[in-house]
């Protein structure tokens, strides 16, 4: 199974190494950055499942960096790890687009729990609970299931991942490459035929017009 990939921005080298070692022992892949500018470069080069940002770092601080990331359309879940503790600081963190906030000093087990909780939500932010797709059809993020006419619809693993990805980028074209990177595991060979089958199956459930095919570019989900 492909490891979840984490970007850790922390300028305290000792703390960074401690967090990196702990999370890698727990089965995560961790990429470290020690200043905001290098972290920004890494984000543009690689895809991550979660971002862990200290706030007071050289270059671009964590708040400013996450705001730039969000302004560029990147919705990767983010947790701030910081010694700041005022209400204004907390408000600034959430306004910049973070999903959670943990204050130093903290237990590594607590950080791990927060990471696991956010990753369970798949591609979505914590402020989204139910996404309406069409009349009588919605995706329940907390329950992690598609609901149609009051009944949960069973999807296979890749259909569920694909639908979540399309919902995350609803109204936007999702490229074939992004779909293959997000839905297929690292060791698996992506398949155009399989993708078309998953799209066909989803259209049967949520409506043919809900997922548009953009020739040579990808697919786009339109919700009501």
mmCIF file of C-alpha atoms in Angstrom:
data_model
loop_
_atom_site.group_PDB
_atom_site.id
_atom_site.type_symbol
_atom_site.label_atom_id
_atom_site.label_comp_id
_atom_site.label_asym_id
_atom_site.label_seq_id
_atom_site.Cartn_x
_atom_site.Cartn_y
_atom_site.Cartn_z
ATOM 1 C CA UNK A 1 0.000 0.000 0.000
ATOM 2 C CA UNK A 2 1.281 3.469 -0.868
ATOM 3 C CA UNK A 3 2.497 5.479 2.123
ATOM 4 C CA UNK A 4 0.818 8.780 2.934
ATOM 5 C CA UNK A 5 3.273 11.579 2.160
ATOM 6 C CA UNK A 6 3.801 14.441 4.616
ATOM 7 C CA UNK A 7 5.631 17.738 4.139
ATOM 8 C CA UNK A 8 7.115 18.928 7.439
ATOM 9 C CA UNK A 9 8.128 22.594 7.649
ATOM 10 C CA UNK A 10 10.045 23.085 10.909
ATOM 11 C CA UNK A 11 13.194 25.171 11.359
ATOM 12 C CA UNK A 12 14.168 23.537 14.669
ATOM 13 C CA UNK A 13 16.361 20.759 13.277
ATOM 14 C CA UNK A 14 16.238 18.613 16.419
ATOM 15 C CA UNK A 15 12.437 18.775 16.591
ATOM 16 C CA UNK A 16 12.177 18.186 12.850
ATOM 17 C CA UNK A 17 14.312 15.070 13.076
ATOM 18 C CA UNK A 18 12.320 13.794 16.059
ATOM 19 C CA UNK A 19 8.986 14.234 14.255
ATOM 20 C CA UNK A 20 10.369 12.812 11.008
ATOM 21 C CA UNK A 21 11.714 9.680 12.697
ATOM 22 C CA UNK A 22 8.515 9.114 14.668
ATOM 23 C CA UNK A 23 6.194 9.490 11.691
ATOM 24 C CA UNK A 24 8.367 7.335 9.462
ATOM 25 C CA UNK A 25 8.305 4.621 12.142
ATOM 26 C CA UNK A 26 4.494 4.910 11.982
ATOM 27 C CA UNK A 27 4.538 4.215 8.246
ATOM 28 C CA UNK A 28 4.485 7.698 6.702
ATOM 29 C CA UNK A 29 6.820 9.188 4.125
ATOM 30 C CA UNK A 30 8.162 12.518 5.401
ATOM 31 C CA UNK A 31 9.838 15.287 3.401
ATOM 32 C CA UNK A 32 11.445 18.021 5.514
ATOM 33 C CA UNK A 33 11.891 21.732 4.838
ATOM 34 C CA UNK A 34 13.506 24.265 7.151
ATOM 35 C CA UNK A 35 12.286 27.554 5.676
ATOM 36 C CA UNK A 36 9.146 28.756 3.924
ATOM 37 C CA UNK A 37 10.737 29.421 0.553
ATOM 38 C CA UNK A 38 12.139 25.907 0.128
ATOM 39 C CA UNK A 39 8.847 24.462 1.389
ATOM 40 C CA UNK A 40 6.981 26.417 -1.294
ATOM 41 C CA UNK A 41 9.312 25.060 -3.981
ATOM 42 C CA UNK A 42 8.798 21.492 -2.744
ATOM 43 C CA UNK A 43 5.003 21.869 -2.782
ATOM 44 C CA UNK A 44 5.084 22.872 -6.447
ATOM 45 C CA UNK A 45 7.284 19.890 -7.291
ATOM 46 C CA UNK A 46 5.559 17.132 -5.326
ATOM 47 C CA UNK A 47 2.112 16.024 -4.224
ATOM 48 C CA UNK A 48 1.438 15.535 -0.498
ATOM 49 C CA UNK A 49 -1.360 14.050 1.582
ATOM 50 C CA UNK A 50 -0.876 16.451 4.486
ATOM 51 C CA UNK A 51 1.145 19.574 5.325
ATOM 52 C CA UNK A 52 2.670 20.180 8.779
ATOM 53 C CA UNK A 53 3.765 23.806 9.094
ATOM 54 C CA UNK A 54 5.513 25.614 11.916
ATOM 55 C CA UNK A 55 4.527 29.282 11.805
ATOM 56 C CA UNK A 56 7.641 31.233 12.762
ATOM 57 C CA UNK A 57 10.096 29.999 10.141
ATOM 58 C CA UNK A 58 12.615 31.886 7.957
ATOM 59 C CA UNK A 59 11.613 33.196 4.545
ATOM 60 C CA UNK A 60 7.834 32.946 4.336
ATOM 61 C CA UNK A 61 6.058 32.241 7.619
ATOM 62 C CA UNK A 62 3.636 29.330 7.851
ATOM 63 C CA UNK A 63 0.482 31.464 7.718
ATOM 64 C CA UNK A 64 1.599 33.313 4.587
ATOM 65 C CA UNK A 65 2.807 30.133 2.912
ATOM 66 C CA UNK A 66 -0.450 28.262 3.440
ATOM 67 C CA UNK A 67 -2.448 31.244 2.192
ATOM 68 C CA UNK A 68 -0.345 31.210 -1.013
ATOM 69 C CA UNK A 69 -0.879 27.467 -1.335
ATOM 70 C CA UNK A 70 -4.651 27.872 -0.971
ATOM 71 C CA UNK A 71 -4.722 30.820 -3.407
ATOM 72 C CA UNK A 72 -3.109 28.512 -5.978
ATOM 73 C CA UNK A 73 -5.946 26.025 -5.582
ATOM 74 C CA UNK A 74 -4.048 23.432 -3.516
ATOM 75 C CA UNK A 75 -6.451 21.981 -0.934
ATOM 76 C CA UNK A 76 -4.003 19.576 0.737
ATOM 77 C CA UNK A 77 -5.000 19.291 4.433
ATOM 78 C CA UNK A 78 -2.726 21.282 6.747
ATOM 79 C CA UNK A 79 -1.869 21.344 10.443
ATOM 80 C CA UNK A 80 0.016 24.192 12.108
ATOM 81 C CA UNK A 81 2.524 23.236 14.806
ATOM 82 C CA UNK A 82 3.524 26.332 16.748
ATOM 83 C CA UNK A 83 4.285 27.955 20.080
ATOM 84 C CA UNK A 84 1.855 30.807 19.329
ATOM 85 C CA UNK A 85 -1.136 30.551 21.629
ATOM 86 C CA UNK A 86 -3.303 33.679 21.453
ATOM 87 C CA UNK A 87 -6.854 33.680 20.114
ATOM 88 C CA UNK A 88 -5.756 36.005 17.312
ATOM 89 C CA UNK A 89 -3.016 33.565 16.328
ATOM 90 C CA UNK A 90 -5.525 30.724 16.261
ATOM 91 C CA UNK A 91 -7.895 32.794 14.144
ATOM 92 C CA UNK A 92 -5.104 33.714 11.718
ATOM 93 C CA UNK A 93 -4.238 30.049 11.333
ATOM 94 C CA UNK A 94 -7.735 29.002 10.357
ATOM 95 C CA UNK A 95 -8.232 32.058 8.140
ATOM 96 C CA UNK A 96 -5.134 31.075 6.152
ATOM 97 C CA UNK A 97 -6.740 27.716 5.414
ATOM 98 C CA UNK A 98 -5.495 25.213 7.988
ATOM 99 C CA UNK A 99 -7.463 22.158 9.082
ATOM 100 C CA UNK A 100 -6.026 21.825 12.582
ATOM 101 C CA UNK A 101 -3.676 23.506 15.024
ATOM 102 C CA UNK A 102 -1.390 21.944 17.646
ATOM 103 C CA UNK A 103 0.574 23.955 20.195
ATOM 104 C CA UNK A 104 4.129 23.275 21.304
ATOM 105 C CA UNK A 105 5.104 21.406 23.362
ATOM 106 C CA UNK A 106 2.969 18.454 22.287
ATOM 107 C CA UNK A 107 3.001 14.682 22.548
ATOM 108 C CA UNK A 108 3.964 12.940 19.324
ATOM 109 C CA UNK A 109 1.035 10.572 19.828
ATOM 110 C CA UNK A 110 -1.332 13.557 19.820
ATOM 111 C CA UNK A 111 0.139 14.787 16.538
ATOM 112 C CA UNK A 112 -0.248 11.298 15.072
ATOM 113 C CA UNK A 113 -3.898 11.163 16.150
ATOM 114 C CA UNK A 114 -4.614 14.513 14.498
ATOM 115 C CA UNK A 115 -2.926 13.378 11.286
ATOM 116 C CA UNK A 116 -4.905 10.137 11.207
ATOM 117 C CA UNK A 117 -8.186 11.974 11.878
ATOM 118 C CA UNK A 118 -7.636 14.375 8.981
ATOM 119 C CA UNK A 119 -6.493 11.674 6.562
ATOM 120 C CA UNK A 120 -9.632 9.651 7.294
ATOM 121 C CA UNK A 121 -11.579 12.479 5.704
ATOM 122 C CA UNK A 122 -9.944 11.703 2.399
ATOM 123 C CA UNK A 123 -9.713 14.710 0.086
ATOM 124 C CA UNK A 124 -11.920 17.037 2.103
ATOM 125 C CA UNK A 125 -11.624 19.817 4.644
ATOM 126 C CA UNK A 126 -13.117 19.478 8.100
ATOM 127 C CA UNK A 127 -15.639 22.261 7.439
ATOM 128 C CA UNK A 128 -17.349 20.113 4.791
ATOM 129 C CA UNK A 129 -19.690 17.394 6.055
ATOM 130 C CA UNK A 130 -22.135 16.735 3.238
ATOM 131 C CA UNK A 131 -21.725 17.638 -0.431
ATOM 132 C CA UNK A 132 -24.848 17.687 -2.568
ATOM 133 C CA UNK A 133 -24.344 16.217 -6.026
ATOM 134 C CA UNK A 134 -27.919 16.239 -7.320
ATOM 135 C CA UNK A 135 -31.445 16.086 -5.953
ATOM 136 C CA UNK A 136 -31.512 13.156 -3.530
ATOM 137 C CA UNK A 137 -27.810 12.394 -4.077
ATOM 138 C CA UNK A 138 -25.021 13.529 -1.770
ATOM 139 C CA UNK A 139 -21.674 12.440 -0.373
ATOM 140 C CA UNK A 140 -21.485 12.126 3.428
ATOM 141 C CA UNK A 141 -17.873 12.854 4.353
ATOM 142 C CA UNK A 142 -18.151 11.853 8.015
ATOM 143 C CA UNK A 143 -19.653 8.481 7.071
ATOM 144 C CA UNK A 144 -17.385 8.213 4.002
ATOM 145 C CA UNK A 145 -20.238 7.110 1.760
ATOM 146 C CA UNK A 146 -22.364 8.082 -1.208
ATOM 147 C CA UNK A 147 -26.063 8.364 -0.424
ATOM 148 C CA UNK A 148 -28.847 8.203 -3.006
ATOM 149 C CA UNK A 149 -32.546 8.497 -2.132
ATOM 150 C CA UNK A 150 -31.751 7.882 1.520
ATOM 151 C CA UNK A 151 -29.760 4.692 0.891
ATOM 152 C CA UNK A 152 -25.984 4.244 1.080
ATOM 153 C CA UNK A 153 -24.507 3.184 -2.266
ATOM 154 C CA UNK A 154 -21.595 0.746 -2.154
ATOM 155 C CA UNK A 155 -18.638 1.767 -4.317
ATOM 156 C CA UNK A 156 -15.419 -0.125 -4.819
ATOM 157 C CA UNK A 157 -12.235 1.465 -3.490
ATOM 158 C CA UNK A 158 -11.156 3.159 -6.729
ATOM 159 C CA UNK A 159 -14.654 4.405 -7.565
ATOM 160 C CA UNK A 160 -14.831 5.981 -4.115
ATOM 161 C CA UNK A 161 -11.397 7.620 -4.483
ATOM 162 C CA UNK A 162 -12.307 8.858 -7.958
ATOM 163 C CA UNK A 163 -15.586 10.358 -6.805
ATOM 164 C CA UNK A 164 -13.875 12.094 -3.877
ATOM 165 C CA UNK A 165 -11.256 13.553 -6.207
ATOM 166 C CA UNK A 166 -13.899 14.836 -8.619
ATOM 167 C CA UNK A 167 -15.880 16.303 -5.722
ATOM 168 C CA UNK A 168 -12.818 18.043 -4.346
ATOM 169 C CA UNK A 169 -12.301 19.707 -7.747
ATOM 170 C CA UNK A 170 -15.989 20.007 -8.623
ATOM 171 C CA UNK A 171 -16.564 22.426 -11.481
ATOM 172 C CA UNK A 172 -12.933 22.035 -12.600
ATOM 173 C CA UNK A 173 -11.291 19.738 -15.138
ATOM 174 C CA UNK A 174 -9.435 16.904 -13.403
ATOM 175 C CA UNK A 175 -6.654 15.618 -15.641
ATOM 176 C CA UNK A 176 -6.081 11.953 -16.398
ATOM 177 C CA UNK A 177 -2.607 12.220 -14.828
ATOM 178 C CA UNK A 178 -3.980 13.580 -11.546
ATOM 179 C CA UNK A 179 -6.603 10.829 -11.473
ATOM 180 C CA UNK A 180 -4.000 8.131 -12.051
ATOM 181 C CA UNK A 181 -1.692 9.618 -9.392
ATOM 182 C CA UNK A 182 -4.486 9.948 -6.834
ATOM 183 C CA UNK A 183 -6.586 6.825 -7.426
ATOM 184 C CA UNK A 184 -4.037 4.156 -8.348
ATOM 185 C CA UNK A 185 -1.493 2.895 -5.831
ATOM 186 C CA UNK A 186 2.223 3.396 -6.497
ATOM 187 C CA UNK A 187 2.866 -0.198 -7.534
ATOM 188 C CA UNK A 188 -0.210 -0.423 -9.774
ATOM 189 C CA UNK A 189 -0.302 0.211 -13.514
ATOM 190 C CA UNK A 190 -2.948 2.836 -14.394
ATOM 191 C CA UNK A 191 -5.496 1.766 -16.994
ATOM 192 C CA UNK A 192 -7.489 3.982 -19.349
ATOM 193 C CA UNK A 193 -10.041 1.217 -19.838
ATOM 194 C CA UNK A 194 -10.482 0.757 -16.097
ATOM 195 C CA UNK A 195 -10.886 4.515 -15.621
ATOM 196 C CA UNK A 196 -13.602 4.649 -18.279
ATOM 197 C CA UNK A 197 -15.366 1.774 -16.515
ATOM 198 C CA UNK A 198 -15.257 3.576 -13.149
ATOM 199 C CA UNK A 199 -16.602 6.763 -14.752
ATOM 200 C CA UNK A 200 -19.388 4.761 -16.426
ATOM 201 C CA UNK A 201 -20.337 3.138 -13.120
ATOM 202 C CA UNK A 202 -20.427 6.485 -11.306
ATOM 203 C CA UNK A 203 -22.555 8.034 -14.050
ATOM 204 C CA UNK A 204 -25.089 5.234 -13.636
ATOM 205 C CA UNK A 205 -25.477 6.238 -9.991
ATOM 206 C CA UNK A 206 -25.227 10.032 -9.973
ATOM 207 C CA UNK A 207 -26.404 10.785 -13.504
ATOM 208 C CA UNK A 208 -24.692 10.842 -16.869
ATOM 209 C CA UNK A 209 -24.708 14.637 -17.033
ATOM 210 C CA UNK A 210 -22.989 14.987 -13.649
ATOM 211 C CA UNK A 211 -19.584 13.901 -14.980
ATOM 212 C CA UNK A 212 -18.458 15.520 -18.193
ATOM 213 C CA UNK A 213 -15.694 14.129 -20.397
ATOM 214 C CA UNK A 214 -13.336 16.807 -21.711
ATOM 215 C CA UNK A 215 -11.587 15.357 -24.755
ATOM 216 C CA UNK A 216 -7.870 14.692 -24.215
ATOM 217 C CA UNK A 217 -7.945 16.661 -20.944
ATOM 218 C CA UNK A 218 -9.897 14.761 -18.303
ATOM 219 C CA UNK A 219 -13.237 14.805 -16.488
ATOM 220 C CA UNK A 220 -15.307 17.413 -14.715
ATOM 221 C CA UNK A 221 -17.992 16.885 -12.092
ATOM 222 C CA UNK A 222 -20.832 19.386 -11.922
ATOM 223 C CA UNK A 223 -22.990 19.522 -8.785
ATOM 224 C CA UNK A 224 -26.331 21.263 -8.258
#
